[in-house]
mmCIF file of C-alpha atoms in Angstrom:
data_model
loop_
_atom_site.group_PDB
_atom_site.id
_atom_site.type_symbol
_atom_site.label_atom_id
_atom_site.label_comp_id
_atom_site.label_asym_id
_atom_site.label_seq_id
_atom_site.Cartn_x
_atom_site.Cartn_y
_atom_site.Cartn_z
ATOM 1 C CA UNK A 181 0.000 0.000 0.000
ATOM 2 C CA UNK A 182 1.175 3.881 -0.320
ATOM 3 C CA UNK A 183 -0.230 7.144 -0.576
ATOM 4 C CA UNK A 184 -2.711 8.265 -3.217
ATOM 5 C CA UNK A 185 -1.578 11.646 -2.800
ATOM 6 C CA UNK A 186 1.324 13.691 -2.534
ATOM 7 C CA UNK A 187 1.797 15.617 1.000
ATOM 8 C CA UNK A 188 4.294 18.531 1.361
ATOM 9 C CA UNK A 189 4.981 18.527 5.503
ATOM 10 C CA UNK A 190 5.754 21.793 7.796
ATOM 11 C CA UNK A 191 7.825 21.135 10.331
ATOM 12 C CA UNK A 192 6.742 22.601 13.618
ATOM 13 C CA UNK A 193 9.410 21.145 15.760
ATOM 14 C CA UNK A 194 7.734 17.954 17.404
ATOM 15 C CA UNK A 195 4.613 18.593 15.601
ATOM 16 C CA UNK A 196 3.910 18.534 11.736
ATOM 17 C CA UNK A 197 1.342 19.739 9.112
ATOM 18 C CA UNK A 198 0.896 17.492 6.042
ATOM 19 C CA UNK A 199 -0.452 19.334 3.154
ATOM 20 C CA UNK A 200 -2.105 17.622 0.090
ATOM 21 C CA UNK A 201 -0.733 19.307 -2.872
ATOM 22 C CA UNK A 202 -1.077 18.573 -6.464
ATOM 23 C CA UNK A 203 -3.729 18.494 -8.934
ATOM 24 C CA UNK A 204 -5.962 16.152 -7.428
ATOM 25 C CA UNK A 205 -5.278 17.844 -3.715
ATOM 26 C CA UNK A 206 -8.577 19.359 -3.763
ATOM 27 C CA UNK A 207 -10.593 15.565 -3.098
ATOM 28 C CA UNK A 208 -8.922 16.340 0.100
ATOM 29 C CA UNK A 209 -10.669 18.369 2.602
ATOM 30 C CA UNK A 210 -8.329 19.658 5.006
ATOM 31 C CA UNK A 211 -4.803 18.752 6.241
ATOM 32 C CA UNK A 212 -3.018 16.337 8.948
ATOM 33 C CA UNK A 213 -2.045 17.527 12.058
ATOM 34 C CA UNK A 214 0.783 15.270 12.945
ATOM 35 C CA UNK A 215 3.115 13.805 16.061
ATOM 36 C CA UNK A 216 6.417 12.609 15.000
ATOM 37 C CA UNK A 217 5.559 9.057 14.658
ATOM 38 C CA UNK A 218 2.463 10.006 12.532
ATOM 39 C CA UNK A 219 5.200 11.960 10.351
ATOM 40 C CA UNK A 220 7.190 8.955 10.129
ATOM 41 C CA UNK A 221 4.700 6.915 9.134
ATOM 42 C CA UNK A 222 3.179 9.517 6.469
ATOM 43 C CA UNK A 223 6.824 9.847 5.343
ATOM 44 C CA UNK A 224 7.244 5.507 4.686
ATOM 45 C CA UNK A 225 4.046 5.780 2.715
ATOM 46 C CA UNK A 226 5.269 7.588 -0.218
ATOM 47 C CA UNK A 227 6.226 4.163 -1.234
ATOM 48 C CA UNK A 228 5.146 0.502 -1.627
ATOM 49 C CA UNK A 229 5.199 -1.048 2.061
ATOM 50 C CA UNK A 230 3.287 -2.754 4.440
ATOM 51 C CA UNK A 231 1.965 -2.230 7.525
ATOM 52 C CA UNK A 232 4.434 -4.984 9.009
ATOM 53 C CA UNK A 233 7.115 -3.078 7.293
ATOM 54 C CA UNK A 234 6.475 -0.070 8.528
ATOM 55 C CA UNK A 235 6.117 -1.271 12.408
ATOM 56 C CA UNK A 236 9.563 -2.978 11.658
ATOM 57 C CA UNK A 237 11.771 -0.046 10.679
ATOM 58 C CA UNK A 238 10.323 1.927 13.725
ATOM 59 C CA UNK A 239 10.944 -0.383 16.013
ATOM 60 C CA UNK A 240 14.361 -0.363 14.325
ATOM 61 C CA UNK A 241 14.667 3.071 14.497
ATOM 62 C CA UNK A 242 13.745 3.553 17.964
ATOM 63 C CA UNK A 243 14.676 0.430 19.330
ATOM 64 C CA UNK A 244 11.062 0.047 21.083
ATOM 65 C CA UNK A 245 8.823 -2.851 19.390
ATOM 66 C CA UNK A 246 6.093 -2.888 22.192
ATOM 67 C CA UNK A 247 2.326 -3.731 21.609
ATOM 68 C CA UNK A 248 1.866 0.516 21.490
ATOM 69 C CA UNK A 249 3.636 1.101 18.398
ATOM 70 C CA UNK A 250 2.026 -1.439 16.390
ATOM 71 C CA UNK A 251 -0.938 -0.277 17.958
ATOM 72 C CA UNK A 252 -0.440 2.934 16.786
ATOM 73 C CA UNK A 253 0.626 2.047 13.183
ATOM 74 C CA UNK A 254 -2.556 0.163 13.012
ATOM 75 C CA UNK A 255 -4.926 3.065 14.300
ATOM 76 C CA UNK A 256 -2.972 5.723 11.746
ATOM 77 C CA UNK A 257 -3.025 3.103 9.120
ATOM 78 C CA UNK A 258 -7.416 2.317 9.590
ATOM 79 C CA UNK A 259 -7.563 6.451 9.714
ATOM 80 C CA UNK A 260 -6.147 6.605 6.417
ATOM 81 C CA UNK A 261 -7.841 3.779 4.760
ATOM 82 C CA UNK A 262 -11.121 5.087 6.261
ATOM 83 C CA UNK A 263 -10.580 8.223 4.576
ATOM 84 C CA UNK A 264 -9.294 6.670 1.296
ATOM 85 C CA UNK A 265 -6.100 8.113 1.218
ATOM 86 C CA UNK A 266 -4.246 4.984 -0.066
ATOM 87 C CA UNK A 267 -4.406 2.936 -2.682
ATOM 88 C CA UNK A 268 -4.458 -0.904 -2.417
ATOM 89 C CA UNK B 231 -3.590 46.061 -26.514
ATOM 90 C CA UNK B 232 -3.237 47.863 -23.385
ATOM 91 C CA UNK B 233 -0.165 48.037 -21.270
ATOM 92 C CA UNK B 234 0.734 49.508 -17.963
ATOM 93 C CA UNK B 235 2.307 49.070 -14.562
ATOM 94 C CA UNK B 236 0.578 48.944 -10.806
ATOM 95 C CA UNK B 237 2.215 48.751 -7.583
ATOM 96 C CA UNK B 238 1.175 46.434 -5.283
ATOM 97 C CA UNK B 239 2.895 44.789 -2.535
ATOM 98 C CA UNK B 240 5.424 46.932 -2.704
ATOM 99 C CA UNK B 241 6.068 45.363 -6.149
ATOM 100 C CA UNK B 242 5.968 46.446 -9.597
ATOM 101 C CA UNK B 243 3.981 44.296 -11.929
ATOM 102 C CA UNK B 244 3.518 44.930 -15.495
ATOM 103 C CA UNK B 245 0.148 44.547 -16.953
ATOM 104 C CA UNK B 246 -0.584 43.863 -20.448
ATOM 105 C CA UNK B 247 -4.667 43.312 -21.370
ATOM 106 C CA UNK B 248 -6.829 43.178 -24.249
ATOM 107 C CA UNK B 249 -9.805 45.486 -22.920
ATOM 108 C CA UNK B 250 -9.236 48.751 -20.872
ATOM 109 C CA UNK B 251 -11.141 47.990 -17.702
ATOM 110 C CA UNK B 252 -8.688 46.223 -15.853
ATOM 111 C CA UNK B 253 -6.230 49.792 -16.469
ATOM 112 C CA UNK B 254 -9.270 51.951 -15.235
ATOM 113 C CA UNK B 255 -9.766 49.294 -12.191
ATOM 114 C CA UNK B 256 -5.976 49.524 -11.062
ATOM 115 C CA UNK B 257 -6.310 53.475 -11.579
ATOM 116 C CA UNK B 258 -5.184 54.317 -8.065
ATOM 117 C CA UNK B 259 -2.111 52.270 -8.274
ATOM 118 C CA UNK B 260 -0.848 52.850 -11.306
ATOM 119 C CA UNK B 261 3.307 53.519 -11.255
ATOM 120 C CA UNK B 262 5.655 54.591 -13.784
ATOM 121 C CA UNK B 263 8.715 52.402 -13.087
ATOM 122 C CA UNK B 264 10.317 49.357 -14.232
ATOM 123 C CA UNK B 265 8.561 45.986 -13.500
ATOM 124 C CA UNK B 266 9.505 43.265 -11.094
ATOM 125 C CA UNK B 267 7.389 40.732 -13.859
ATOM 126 C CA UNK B 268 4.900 40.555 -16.165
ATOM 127 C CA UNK B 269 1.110 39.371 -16.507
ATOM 128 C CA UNK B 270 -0.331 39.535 -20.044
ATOM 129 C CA UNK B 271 -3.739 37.811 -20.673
ATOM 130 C CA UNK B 272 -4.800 36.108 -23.866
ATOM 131 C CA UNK B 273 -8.312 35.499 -25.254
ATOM 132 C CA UNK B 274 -7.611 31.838 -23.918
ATOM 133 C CA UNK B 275 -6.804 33.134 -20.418
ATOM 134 C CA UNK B 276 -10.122 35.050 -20.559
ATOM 135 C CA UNK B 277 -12.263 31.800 -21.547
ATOM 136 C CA UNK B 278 -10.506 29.852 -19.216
ATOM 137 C CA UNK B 279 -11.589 32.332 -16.288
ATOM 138 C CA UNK B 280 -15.318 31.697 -17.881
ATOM 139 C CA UNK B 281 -15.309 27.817 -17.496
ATOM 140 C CA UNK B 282 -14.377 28.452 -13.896
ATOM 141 C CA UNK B 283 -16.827 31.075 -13.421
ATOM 142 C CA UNK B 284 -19.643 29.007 -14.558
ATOM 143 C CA UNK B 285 -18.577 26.212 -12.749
ATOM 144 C CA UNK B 286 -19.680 27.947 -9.478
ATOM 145 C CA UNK B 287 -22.119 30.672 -11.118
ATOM 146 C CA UNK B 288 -24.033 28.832 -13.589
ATOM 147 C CA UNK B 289 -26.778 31.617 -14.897
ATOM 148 C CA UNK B 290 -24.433 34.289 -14.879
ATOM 149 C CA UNK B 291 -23.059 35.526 -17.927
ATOM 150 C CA UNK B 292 -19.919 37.577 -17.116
ATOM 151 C CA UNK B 293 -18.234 39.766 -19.957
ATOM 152 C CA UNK B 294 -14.645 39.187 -21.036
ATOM 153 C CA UNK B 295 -13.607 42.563 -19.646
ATOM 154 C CA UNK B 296 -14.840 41.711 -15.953
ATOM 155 C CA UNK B 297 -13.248 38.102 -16.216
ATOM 156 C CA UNK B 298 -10.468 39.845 -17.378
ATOM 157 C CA UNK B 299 -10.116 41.534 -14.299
ATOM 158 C CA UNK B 300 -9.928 38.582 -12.470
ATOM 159 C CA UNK B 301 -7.750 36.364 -14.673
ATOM 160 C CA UNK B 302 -5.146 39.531 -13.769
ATOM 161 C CA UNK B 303 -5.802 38.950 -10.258
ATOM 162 C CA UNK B 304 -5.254 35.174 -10.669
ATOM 163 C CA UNK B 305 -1.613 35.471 -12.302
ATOM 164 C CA UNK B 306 -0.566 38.019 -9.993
ATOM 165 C CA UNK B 307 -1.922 36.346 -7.577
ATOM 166 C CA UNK B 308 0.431 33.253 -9.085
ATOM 167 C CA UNK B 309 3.091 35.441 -9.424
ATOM 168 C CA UNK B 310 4.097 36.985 -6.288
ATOM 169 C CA UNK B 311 4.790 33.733 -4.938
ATOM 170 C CA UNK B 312 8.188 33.757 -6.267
ATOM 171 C CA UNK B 313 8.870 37.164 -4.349
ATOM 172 C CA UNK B 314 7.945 36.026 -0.765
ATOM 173 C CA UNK B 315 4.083 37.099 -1.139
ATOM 174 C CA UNK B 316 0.685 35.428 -1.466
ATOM 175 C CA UNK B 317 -2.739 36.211 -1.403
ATOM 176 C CA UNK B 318 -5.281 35.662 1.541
ATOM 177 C CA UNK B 319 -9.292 35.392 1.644
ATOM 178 C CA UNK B 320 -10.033 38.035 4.524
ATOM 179 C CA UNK B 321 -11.173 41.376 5.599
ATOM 180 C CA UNK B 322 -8.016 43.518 6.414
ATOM 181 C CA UNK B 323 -7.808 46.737 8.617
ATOM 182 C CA UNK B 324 -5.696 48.936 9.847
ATOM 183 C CA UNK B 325 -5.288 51.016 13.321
ATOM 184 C CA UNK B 326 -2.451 52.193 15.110
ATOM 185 C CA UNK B 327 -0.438 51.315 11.870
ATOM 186 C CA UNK B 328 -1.416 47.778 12.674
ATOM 187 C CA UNK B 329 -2.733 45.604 10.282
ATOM 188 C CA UNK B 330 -5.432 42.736 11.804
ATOM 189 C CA UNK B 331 -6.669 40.080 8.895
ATOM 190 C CA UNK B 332 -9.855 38.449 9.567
ATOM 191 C CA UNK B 333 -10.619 35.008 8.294
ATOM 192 C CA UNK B 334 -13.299 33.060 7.921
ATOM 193 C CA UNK B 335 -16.107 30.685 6.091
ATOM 194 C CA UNK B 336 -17.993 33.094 3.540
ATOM 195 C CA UNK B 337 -20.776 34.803 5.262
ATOM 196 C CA UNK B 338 -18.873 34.245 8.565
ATOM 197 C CA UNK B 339 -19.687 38.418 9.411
ATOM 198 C CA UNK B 340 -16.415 39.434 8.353
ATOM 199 C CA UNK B 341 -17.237 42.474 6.835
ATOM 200 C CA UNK B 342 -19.782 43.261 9.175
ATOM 201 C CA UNK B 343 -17.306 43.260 12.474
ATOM 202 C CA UNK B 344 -14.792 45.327 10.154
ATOM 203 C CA UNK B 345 -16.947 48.009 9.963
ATOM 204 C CA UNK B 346 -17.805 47.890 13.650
ATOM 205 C CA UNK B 347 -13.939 48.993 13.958
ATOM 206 C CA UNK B 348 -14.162 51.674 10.982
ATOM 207 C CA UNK B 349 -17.547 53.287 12.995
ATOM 208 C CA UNK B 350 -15.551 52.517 16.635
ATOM 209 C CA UNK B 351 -11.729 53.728 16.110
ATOM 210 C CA UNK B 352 -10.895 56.854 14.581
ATOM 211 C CA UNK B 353 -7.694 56.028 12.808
ATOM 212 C CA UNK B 354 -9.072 52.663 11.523
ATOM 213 C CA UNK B 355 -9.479 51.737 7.591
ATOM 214 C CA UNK B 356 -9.947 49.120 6.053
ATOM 215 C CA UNK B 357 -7.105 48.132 3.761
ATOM 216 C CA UNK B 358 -8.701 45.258 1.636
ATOM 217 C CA UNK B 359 -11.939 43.700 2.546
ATOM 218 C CA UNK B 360 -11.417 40.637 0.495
ATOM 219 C CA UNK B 361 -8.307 39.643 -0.569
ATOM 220 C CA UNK B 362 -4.817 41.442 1.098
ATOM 221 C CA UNK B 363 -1.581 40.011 -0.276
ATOM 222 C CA UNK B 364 1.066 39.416 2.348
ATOM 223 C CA UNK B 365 4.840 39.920 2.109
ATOM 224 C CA UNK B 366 6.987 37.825 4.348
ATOM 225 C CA UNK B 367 10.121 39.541 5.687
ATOM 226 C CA UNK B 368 11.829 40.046 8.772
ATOM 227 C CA UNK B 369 8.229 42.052 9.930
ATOM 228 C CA UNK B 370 5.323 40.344 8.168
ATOM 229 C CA UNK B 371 2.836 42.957 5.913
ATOM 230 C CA UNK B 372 -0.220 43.344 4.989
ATOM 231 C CA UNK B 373 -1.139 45.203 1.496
ATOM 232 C CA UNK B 374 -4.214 46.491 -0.265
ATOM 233 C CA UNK B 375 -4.965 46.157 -3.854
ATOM 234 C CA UNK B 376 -7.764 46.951 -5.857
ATOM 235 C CA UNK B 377 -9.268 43.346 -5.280
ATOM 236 C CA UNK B 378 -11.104 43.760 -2.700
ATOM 237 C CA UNK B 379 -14.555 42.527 -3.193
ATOM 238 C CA UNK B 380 -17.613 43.761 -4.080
ATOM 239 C CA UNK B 381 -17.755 46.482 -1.296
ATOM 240 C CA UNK B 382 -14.836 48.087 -2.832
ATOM 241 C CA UNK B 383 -13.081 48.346 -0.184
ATOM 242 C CA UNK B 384 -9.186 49.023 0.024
ATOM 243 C CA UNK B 385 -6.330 51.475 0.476
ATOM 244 C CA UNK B 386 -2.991 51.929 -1.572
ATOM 245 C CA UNK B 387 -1.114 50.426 1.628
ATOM 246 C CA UNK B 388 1.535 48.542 3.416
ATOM 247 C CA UNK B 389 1.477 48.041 6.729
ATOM 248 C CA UNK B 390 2.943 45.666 9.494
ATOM 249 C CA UNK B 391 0.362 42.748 10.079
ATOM 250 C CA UNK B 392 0.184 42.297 13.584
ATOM 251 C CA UNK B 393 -2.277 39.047 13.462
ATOM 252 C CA UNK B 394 -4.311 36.672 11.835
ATOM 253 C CA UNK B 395 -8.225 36.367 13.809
ATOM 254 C CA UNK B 396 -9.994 33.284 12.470
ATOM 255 C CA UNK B 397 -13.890 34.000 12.954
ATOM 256 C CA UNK B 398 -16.584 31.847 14.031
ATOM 257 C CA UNK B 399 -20.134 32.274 14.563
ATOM 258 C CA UNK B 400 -21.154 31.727 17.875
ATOM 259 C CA UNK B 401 -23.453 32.019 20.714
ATOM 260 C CA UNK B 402 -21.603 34.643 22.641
ATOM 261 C CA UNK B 403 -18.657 36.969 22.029
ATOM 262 C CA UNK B 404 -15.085 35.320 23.136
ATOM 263 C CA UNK B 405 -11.859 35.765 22.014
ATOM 264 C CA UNK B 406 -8.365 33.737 22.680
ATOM 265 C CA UNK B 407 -5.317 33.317 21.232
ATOM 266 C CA UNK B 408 -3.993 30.301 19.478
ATOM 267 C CA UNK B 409 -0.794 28.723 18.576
ATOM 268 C CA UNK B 410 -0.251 28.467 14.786
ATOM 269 C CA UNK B 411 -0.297 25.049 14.586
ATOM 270 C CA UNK B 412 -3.841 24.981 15.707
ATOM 271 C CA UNK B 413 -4.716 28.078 13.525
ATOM 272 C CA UNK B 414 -3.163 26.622 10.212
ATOM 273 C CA UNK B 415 -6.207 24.486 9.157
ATOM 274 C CA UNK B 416 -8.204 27.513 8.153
ATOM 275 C CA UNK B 417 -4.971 29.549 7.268
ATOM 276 C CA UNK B 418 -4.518 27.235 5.049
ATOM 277 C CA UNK B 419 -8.050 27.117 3.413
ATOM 278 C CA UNK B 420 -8.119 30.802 2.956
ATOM 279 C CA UNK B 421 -4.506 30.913 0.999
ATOM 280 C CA UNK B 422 -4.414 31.341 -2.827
ATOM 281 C CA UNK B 423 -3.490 27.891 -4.301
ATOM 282 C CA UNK B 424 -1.550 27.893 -7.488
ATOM 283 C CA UNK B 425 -2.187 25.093 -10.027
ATOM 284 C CA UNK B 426 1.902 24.307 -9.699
ATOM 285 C CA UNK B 427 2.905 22.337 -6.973
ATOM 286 C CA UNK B 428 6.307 23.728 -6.767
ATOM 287 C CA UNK B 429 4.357 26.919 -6.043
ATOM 288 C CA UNK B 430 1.882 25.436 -3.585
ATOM 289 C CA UNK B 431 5.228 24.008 -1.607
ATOM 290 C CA UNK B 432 6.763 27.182 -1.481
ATOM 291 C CA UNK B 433 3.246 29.146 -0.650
ATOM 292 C CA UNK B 434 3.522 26.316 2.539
ATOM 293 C CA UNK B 435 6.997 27.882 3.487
ATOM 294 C CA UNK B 436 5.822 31.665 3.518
ATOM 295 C CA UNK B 437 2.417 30.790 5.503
ATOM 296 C CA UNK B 438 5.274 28.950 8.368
ATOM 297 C CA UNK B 439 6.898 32.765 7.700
ATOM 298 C CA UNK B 440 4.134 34.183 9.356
ATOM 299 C CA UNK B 441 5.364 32.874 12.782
ATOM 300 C CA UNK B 442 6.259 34.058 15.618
ATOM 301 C CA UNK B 443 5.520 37.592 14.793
ATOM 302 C CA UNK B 444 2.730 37.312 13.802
ATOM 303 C CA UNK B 445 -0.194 36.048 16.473
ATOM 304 C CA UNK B 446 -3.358 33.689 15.797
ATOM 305 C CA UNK B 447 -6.753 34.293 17.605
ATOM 306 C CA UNK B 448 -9.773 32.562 17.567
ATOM 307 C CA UNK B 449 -12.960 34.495 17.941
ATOM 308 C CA UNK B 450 -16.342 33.099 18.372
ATOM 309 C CA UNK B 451 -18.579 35.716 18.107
ATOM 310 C CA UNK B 452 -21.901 36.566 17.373
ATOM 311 C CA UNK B 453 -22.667 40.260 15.402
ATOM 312 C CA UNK B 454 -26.223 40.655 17.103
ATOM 313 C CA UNK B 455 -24.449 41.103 20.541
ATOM 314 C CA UNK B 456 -23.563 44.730 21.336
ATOM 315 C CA UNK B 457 -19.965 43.903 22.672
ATOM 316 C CA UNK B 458 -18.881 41.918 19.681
ATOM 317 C CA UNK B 459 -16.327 44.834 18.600
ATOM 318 C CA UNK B 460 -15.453 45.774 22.254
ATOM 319 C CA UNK B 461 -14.512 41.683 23.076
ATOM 320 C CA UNK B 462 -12.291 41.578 19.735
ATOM 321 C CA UNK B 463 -10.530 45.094 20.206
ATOM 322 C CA UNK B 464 -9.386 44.520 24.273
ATOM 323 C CA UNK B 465 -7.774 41.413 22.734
ATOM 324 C CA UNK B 466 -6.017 42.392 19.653
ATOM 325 C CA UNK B 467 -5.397 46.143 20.561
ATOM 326 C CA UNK B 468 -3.393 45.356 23.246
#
């Protein structure tokens, strides 16, 4: 799975902004208000991976892989399906 | 052909149009000095501006000249991108030689509070009640053009923009301040968005310019209560 659309992020320090751009931005109604795990996760989804995949390089990254974090991947991952912004 | 140059934004934009209405429109600020870019329309630009039009406005029938007007407005609006400026959807005023922008869902009351502070302060004006540009620099400014809605509203102007209210109809009158992050949502709604996403990106960048000197309120507020001016001015005035 990935992103159907492309997001342009500002960087508030530990929070972030993700902002549809391009031309078919507009089927989006608003932006994300991200943490830095949610910006992480936005960030892996600009290509091909999996959910598993994605749980596995932050647990990697920040050498943590309790039940939260896939937890977490899993809730942001529903929230975008829910609101069709992937594809597949 | 006609061909002439404004000043707005504290830049100078060549104009170049087929009718004469968008040179009588920018009458009061029209400059004699070399250009910072140029905006020409074609016959196509015009028609292009009518699909749109219709789109949203579908027993109207605007004439080229008026459409004109606003495909100007939407390449200059394009334009200034590239020199640290952008366009907003609000009612702008001045006081103090500080410029307030208020935001908002159309209909919101925007205009109406506005002229609350016109009738209220003695110094006040309003310096575009539609659609200020912004310059980001070291001090954040708010401009007036002659877009500016169909009150006609606007002075020749550039002035430090002290904040950004975001209005909301409500019950009562109540004011607070916000951090951007929380305010971005509708800053973002009321921005000019380019077609070009290399544009849109860099339109992101100047809105995050905005911070910290400028400040974000919210205001819930409701017109038919008398204090609706006096709430919004002990907050923003300061």
């Amino acid at each position: 799975m990935k992103l159907k659309y492309i997001f342009e992020t500002v960087d508030m320090g530990d929070e972030f902004i993700a902002v549809p751009v391009g031309d078919n931005a507009e089927q989006i109604h608003g932006v994300l208000k991200l943490n830095k795990a949610g910006n992480e996760i936005l960030s892996l989804l600009n290509n091909d991976t999996t959910e598993e995949q994605i749980v596995e390089l932050l647990s990697e990254k920040y050498e943590n892989n309790n039940k939260e974090l896939t937890a977490y991947v899993n809730k942001f991952i529903r929230f975008l399906q829910d609101n069709d912004m992937l594809e597949n | 052909m006609y061909q002439f140059c404004i000043q707005v934004a504290n830049l100078v934009i060549q104009i170049e149009t087929i009718n004469v209405r968008t040179y009588i429109f920018c009458k009061n600020y029209i400059v004699d000095k070399k250009p910072d870019f140029c905006v020409k329309i074609s016959q196509m630009d015009i028609d292009r501006e009518r699909e749109n039009y219709l789109l949203l406005n579908e027993y109207d029938d605007p004439s080229d000249r008026d459409l004109e007007t606003i495909a100007v407005f939407r390449k200059i609006s394009d334009g200034i991108i590239d020199y640290n400026r952008f366009m907003i959807h609000g009612a702008a005023i001045a006081t103090n030689d500080e410029g307030y922008i208020f935001i908002g869902k159309s209909g919101t009351g925007k205009t109406t509070h506005i002229m609350k502070w016109i009738q209220n302060i003695k110094d006040a004006y309003v310096i575009n009640g539609d659609k200020p540009f912004i310059i980001i620099d070291d001090v954040p400014k708010v401009c007036g053009s002659p877009w500016s809605g169909k009150e006609h509203m606007h002075s020749n102007v550039v002035v430090p923009l002290k904040a950004i209210v975001i209005m909301e109809r409500h019950e009562k009158n109540d004011i607070e301040q916000i951090r951007f992050f929380d305010a971005f949502p509708m800053l973002f709604q009321q921005v000019f968005h380019s077609n070009s996403i290399e544009n849109q990106k860099n339109t992101l960048k100047l809105i995050k310019g905005l911070t910290p000197k400028v400040s974000f309120y919210l205001f819930r507020f409701n017109n038919m209560l008398p204090d609706s001016f006096e709430v919004a001015r002990k907050a923003l005035c300061k």
